[in-house]
Coordinates of C-alpha atoms and ligand atoms in Angstrom, one line a residue:
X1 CA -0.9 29.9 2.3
X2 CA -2.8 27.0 4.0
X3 CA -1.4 25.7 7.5
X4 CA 0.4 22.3 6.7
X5 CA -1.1 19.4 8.1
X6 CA 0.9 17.7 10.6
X7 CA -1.4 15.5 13.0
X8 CA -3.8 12.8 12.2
X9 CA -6.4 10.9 13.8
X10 CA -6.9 7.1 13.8
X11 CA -10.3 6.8 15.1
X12 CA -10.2 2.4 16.1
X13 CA -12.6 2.7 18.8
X14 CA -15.4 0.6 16.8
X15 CA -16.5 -2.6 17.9
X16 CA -16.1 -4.5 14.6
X17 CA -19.2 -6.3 14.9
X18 CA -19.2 -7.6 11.4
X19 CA -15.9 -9.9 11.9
X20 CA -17.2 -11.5 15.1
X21 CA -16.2 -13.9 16.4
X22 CA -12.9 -12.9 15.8
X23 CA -12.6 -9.1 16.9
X24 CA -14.0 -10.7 20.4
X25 CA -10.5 -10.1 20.9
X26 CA -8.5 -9.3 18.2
X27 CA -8.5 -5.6 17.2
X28 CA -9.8 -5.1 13.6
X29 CA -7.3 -3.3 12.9
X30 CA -4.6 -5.7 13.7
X31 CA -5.9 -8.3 11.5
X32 CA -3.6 -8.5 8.5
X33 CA -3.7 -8.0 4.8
X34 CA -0.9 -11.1 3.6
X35 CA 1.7 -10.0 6.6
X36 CA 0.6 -6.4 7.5
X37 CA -2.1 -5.2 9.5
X38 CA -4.5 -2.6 8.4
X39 CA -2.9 -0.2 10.6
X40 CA 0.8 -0.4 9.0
X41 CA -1.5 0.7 5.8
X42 CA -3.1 4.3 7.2
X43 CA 0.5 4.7 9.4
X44 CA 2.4 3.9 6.0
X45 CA -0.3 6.4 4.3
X46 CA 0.0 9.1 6.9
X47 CA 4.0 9.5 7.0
X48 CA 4.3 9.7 3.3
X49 CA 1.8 12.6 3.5
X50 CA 3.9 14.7 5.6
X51 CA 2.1 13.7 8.9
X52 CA 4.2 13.6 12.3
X53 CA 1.6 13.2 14.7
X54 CA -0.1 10.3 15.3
X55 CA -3.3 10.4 17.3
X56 CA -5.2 6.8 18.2
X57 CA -8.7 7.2 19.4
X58 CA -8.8 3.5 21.1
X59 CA -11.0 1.7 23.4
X60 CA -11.3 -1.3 26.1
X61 CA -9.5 -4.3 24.6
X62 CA -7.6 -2.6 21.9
X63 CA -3.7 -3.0 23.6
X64 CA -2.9 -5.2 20.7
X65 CA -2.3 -1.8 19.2
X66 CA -0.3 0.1 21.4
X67 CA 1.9 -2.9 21.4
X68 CA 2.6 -2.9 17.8
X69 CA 4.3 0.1 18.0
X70 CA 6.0 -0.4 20.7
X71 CA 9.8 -1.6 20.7
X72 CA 9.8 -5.7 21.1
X73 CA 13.5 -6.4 22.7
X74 CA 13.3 -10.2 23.3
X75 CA 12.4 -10.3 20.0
X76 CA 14.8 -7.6 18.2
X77 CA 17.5 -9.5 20.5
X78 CA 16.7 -12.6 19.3
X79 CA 16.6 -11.7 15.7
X80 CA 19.7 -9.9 15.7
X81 CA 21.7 -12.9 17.0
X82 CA 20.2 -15.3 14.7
X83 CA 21.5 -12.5 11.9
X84 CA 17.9 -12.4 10.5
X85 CA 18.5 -9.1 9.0
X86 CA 15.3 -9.1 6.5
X87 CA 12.8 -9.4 9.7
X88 CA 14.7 -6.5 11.1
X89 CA 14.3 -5.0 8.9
X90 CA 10.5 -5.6 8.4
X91 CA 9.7 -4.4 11.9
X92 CA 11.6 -1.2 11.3
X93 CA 7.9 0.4 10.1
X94 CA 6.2 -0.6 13.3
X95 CA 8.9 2.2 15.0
X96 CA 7.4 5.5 16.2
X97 CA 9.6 8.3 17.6
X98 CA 8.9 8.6 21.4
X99 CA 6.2 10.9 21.9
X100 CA 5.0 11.0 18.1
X101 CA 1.8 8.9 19.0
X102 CA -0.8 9.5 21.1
X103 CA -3.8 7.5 22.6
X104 CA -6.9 9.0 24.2
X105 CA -9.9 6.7 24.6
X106 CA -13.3 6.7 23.3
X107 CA -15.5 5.3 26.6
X108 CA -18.6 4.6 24.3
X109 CA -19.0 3.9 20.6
X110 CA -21.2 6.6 20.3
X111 CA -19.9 6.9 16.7
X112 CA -17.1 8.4 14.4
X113 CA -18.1 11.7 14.9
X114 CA -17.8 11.4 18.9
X115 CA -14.6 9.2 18.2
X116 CA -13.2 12.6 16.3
X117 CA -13.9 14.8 19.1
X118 CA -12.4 13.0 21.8
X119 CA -9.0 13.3 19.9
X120 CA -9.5 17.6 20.3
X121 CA -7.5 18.5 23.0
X122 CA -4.5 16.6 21.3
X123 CA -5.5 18.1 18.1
X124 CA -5.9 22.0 19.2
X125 CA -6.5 24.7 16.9
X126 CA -4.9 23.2 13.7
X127 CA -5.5 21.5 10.6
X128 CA -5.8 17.6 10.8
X129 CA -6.1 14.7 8.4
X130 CA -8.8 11.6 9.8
X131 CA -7.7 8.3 8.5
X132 CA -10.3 5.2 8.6
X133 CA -8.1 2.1 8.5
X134 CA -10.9 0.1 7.2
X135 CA -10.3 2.2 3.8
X136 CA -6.5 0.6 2.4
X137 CA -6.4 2.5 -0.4
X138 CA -3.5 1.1 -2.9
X139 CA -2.1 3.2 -5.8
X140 CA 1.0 4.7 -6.6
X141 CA 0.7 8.0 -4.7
X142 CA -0.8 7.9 -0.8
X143 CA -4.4 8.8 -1.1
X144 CA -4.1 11.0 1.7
X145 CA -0.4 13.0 -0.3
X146 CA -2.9 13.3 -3.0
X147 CA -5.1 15.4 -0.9
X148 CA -2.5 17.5 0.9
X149 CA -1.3 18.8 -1.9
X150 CA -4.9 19.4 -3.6
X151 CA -6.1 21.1 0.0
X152 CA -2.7 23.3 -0.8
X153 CA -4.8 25.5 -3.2
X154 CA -8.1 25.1 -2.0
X155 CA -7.8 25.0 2.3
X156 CA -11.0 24.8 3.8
X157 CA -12.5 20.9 4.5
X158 CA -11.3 18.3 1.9
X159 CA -13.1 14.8 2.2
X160 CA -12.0 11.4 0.1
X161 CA -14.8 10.8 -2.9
X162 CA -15.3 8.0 -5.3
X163 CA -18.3 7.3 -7.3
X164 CA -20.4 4.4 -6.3
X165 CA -23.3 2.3 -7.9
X166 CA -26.4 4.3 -6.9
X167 CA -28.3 1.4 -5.2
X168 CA -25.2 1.4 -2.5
X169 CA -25.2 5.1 -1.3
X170 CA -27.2 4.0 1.8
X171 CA -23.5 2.6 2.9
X172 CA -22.1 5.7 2.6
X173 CA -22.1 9.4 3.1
X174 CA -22.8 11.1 0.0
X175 CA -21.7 15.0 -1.6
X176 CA -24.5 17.4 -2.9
X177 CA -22.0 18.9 -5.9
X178 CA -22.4 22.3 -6.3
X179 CA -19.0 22.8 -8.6
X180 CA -17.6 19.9 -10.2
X181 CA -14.3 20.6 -11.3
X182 CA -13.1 17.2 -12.6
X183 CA -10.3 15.8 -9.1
X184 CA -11.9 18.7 -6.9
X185 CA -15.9 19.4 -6.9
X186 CA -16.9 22.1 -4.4
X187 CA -19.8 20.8 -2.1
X188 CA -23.1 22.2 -0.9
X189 CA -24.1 19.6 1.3
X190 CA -23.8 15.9 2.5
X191 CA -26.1 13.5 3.5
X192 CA -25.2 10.3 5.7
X193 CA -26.3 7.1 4.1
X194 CA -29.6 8.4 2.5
X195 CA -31.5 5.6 -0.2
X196 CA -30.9 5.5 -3.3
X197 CA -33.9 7.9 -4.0
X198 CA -32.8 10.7 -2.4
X199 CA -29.7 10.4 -2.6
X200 CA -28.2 13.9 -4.0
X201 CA -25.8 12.1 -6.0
X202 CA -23.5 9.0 -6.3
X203 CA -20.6 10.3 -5.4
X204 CA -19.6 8.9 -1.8
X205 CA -17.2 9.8 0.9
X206 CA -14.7 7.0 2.2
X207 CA -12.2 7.2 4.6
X208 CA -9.8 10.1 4.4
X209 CA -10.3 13.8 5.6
X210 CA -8.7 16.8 6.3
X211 CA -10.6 19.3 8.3
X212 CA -10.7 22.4 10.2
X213 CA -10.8 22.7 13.7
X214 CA -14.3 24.3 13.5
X215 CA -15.5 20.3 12.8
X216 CA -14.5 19.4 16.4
X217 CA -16.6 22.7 17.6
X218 CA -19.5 21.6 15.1
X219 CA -19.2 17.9 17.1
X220 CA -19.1 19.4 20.9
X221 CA -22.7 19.7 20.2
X222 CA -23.6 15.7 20.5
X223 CA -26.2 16.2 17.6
X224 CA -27.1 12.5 16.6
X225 CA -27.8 11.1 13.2
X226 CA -28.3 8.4 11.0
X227 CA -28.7 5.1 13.4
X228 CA -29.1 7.1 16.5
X229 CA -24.7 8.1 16.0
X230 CA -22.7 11.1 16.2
X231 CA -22.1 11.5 13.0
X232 CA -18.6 13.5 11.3
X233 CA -20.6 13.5 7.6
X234 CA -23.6 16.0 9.5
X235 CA -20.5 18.2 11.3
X236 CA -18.7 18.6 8.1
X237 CA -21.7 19.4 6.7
X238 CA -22.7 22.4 8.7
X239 CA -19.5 23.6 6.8
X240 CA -20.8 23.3 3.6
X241 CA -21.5 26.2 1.5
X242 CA -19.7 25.9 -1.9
X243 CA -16.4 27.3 -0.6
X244 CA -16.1 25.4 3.0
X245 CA -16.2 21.6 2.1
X246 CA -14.5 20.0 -1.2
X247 CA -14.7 16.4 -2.4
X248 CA -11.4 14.6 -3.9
X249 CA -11.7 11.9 -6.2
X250 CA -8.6 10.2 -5.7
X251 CA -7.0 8.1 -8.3
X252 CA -6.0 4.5 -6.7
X253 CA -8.3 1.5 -5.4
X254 CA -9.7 1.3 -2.8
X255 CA -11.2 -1.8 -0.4
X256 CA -13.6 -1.8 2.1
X257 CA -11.8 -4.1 4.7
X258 CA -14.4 -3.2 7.4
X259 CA -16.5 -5.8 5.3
X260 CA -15.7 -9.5 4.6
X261 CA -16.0 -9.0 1.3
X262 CA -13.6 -6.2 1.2
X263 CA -11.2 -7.6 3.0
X264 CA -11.2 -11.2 1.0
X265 CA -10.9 -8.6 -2.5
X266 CA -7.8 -6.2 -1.0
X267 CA -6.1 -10.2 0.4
X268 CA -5.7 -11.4 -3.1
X269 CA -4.8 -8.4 -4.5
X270 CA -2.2 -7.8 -2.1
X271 CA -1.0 -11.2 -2.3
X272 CA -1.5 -11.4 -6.2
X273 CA 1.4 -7.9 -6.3
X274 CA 3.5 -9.5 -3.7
X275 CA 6.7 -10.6 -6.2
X276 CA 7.5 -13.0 -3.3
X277 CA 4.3 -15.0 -3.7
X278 CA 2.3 -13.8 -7.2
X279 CA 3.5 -17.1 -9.3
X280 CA 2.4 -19.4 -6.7
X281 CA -1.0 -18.2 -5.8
X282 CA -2.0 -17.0 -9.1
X283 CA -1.3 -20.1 -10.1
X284 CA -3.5 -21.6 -7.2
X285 CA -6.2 -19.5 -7.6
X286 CA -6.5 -20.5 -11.3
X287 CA -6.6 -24.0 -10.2
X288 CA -9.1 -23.3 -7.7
X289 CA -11.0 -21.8 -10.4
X290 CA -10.6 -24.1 -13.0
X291 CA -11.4 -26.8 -10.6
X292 CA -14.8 -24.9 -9.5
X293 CA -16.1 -24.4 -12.8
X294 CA -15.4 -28.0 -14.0
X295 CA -17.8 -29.4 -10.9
X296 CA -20.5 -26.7 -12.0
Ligands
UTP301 P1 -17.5 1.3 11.4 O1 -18.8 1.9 11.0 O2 -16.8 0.4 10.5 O3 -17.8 0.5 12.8 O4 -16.5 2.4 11.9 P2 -17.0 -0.7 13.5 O5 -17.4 -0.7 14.9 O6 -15.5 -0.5 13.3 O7 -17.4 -2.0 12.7 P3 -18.8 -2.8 12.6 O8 -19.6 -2.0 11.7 O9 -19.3 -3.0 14.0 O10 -18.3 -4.1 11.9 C1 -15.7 3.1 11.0 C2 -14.4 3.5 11.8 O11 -14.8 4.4 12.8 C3 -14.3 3.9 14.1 C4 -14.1 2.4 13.8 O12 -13.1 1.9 14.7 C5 -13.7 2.4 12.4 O13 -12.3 2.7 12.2 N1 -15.3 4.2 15.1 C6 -16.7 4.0 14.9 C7 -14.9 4.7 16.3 O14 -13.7 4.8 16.6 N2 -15.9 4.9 17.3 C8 -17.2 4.8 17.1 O15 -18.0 5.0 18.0 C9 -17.6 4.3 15.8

């Protein structure tokens, strides 16, 4: 029987460079897909996989995020004696039991790797999951439930996989397959954003892992990789051996809100499957499409 997994690390320590100006002081992560931010997503994503412990690996500027989850009186007061019931009840996600968060802080950006192992001492000698908030991954069962319960019968390192067009595996740390058995392949190696050329495959990691603590000894030795970073692809790696590391392809969709473009696609969906807004916008997108193509 595998040790359940029971803490997870947010690694939100980056500098979000590619949504400047705005992350000169808004967190990325507290920037919001229709009403939620992409932290509510991972957090959401976490507890329904089992997950109690909640470890943030944070940096200068990021208190936006400790002060989501903290209580907000003056406003909880206020909304109780204006009997707004429905925004009580929509803050009740943003409630953590005392204790069941952490925060340790990540001085440099030295990359997600580093960001990992400054969460170890919290972590110990357990099992734990890695969550990029970046990754919202929608579908009817958590990404991250999906691989707890595969990592049940295999143990080891499990990483997130989805295929991806071959000229794009630069973006991405990629799986050298050595078993492919259809949800679960069993992996030889991986390789951190390699070209399209020699790339070992198409098959790329995204942002969900469960991993062994013998990653965080792997990290302690400050090895740096692609862009000059300390990189968690080349320490799961060294774990690689066909029985070690295992890729998941995870049934759901997944969108790249550390990119503008990702973030624009996962906004419309989310708003086009909210039942509170669908008719409206679809209907003003369809306008806004109709109206495009008619000045073409
Ligand atoms: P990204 O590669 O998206 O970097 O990090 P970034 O800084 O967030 O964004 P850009 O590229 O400058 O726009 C992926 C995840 O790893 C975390 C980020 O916070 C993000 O959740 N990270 C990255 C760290 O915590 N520390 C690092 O040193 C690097």
């Amino acid at each position: 029987m595998v040790q359940s997994v029971r803490k997870a690390v947010f690694p939100v320590a980056g500098l979000g460079t590619r949504f400047l100006p705005a992350t000169k002081s808004i967190p990325k992560e507290i920037m919001s897909l229709v009403d939620r931010p992409l932290i509510q997503y991972a957090i959401d994503e976490a507890r329904e996989a089992g997950i109690t412990e909640f470890i943030f690996v944070t940096s200068r500027g990021k208190s936006a995020l400790e002060d989501y989850f903290d209580d907000a009186p003056v406003l909880e007061r206020k909304l109780r004696d204006d009997n707004k019931t429905d925004l009580l009840n929509a803050l009740s996600c943003t409630e953590m039991d005392s204790g069941a968060i952490a925060y340790v802080r990540q001085k440099e950006a030295l990359g997600l790797g580093h960001a990992v192992w400054c969460a170890r001492r919290l972590i110990g000698d357990e099992p734990f999951a890695v969550l990029l908030p970046d990754d919202v991954i929608s579908g009817e069962k958590s990404c991250l439930k999906q691989m707890v319960e595969a990592y049940e019968s295999t143990g080891g390192n499990m990483v997130a996989a989805m295929e991806v067009p071959q000229e794009q595996t630069s973006s991405y740390g990629v799986l050298d397959v050595q078993d492919d058995m259809g949800s679960i392949v069993s992996v030889k190696n991986m390789v951190e954003k390699p070209d399209a050329a020699s790339a070992p495959s198409n098959l790329a990691v995204i942002g969900r892992y469960i991993l062994t603590p013998k990653v965080l000894q792997n990290l302690s030795s400050f090895e740096r990789g692609a862009g000059g970073e300390i990189q968690l692809t080349d320490a799961i790696a060294k774990e690689a051996n066909g029985e070690g590391v295992y890729g998941f392809r995870f049934r759901g969709e997944r969108y790249d809100c550390g990119s503008k473009i990702g973030f624009l696609k996962a906004t419309v969906a989310f708003g086009l499957s909210r039942p509170d807004l669908q008719d409206e916008f679809s209907t003003f997108l369809y306008d806004l499409m109709a109206t495009s193509k008619a000045a073409e």
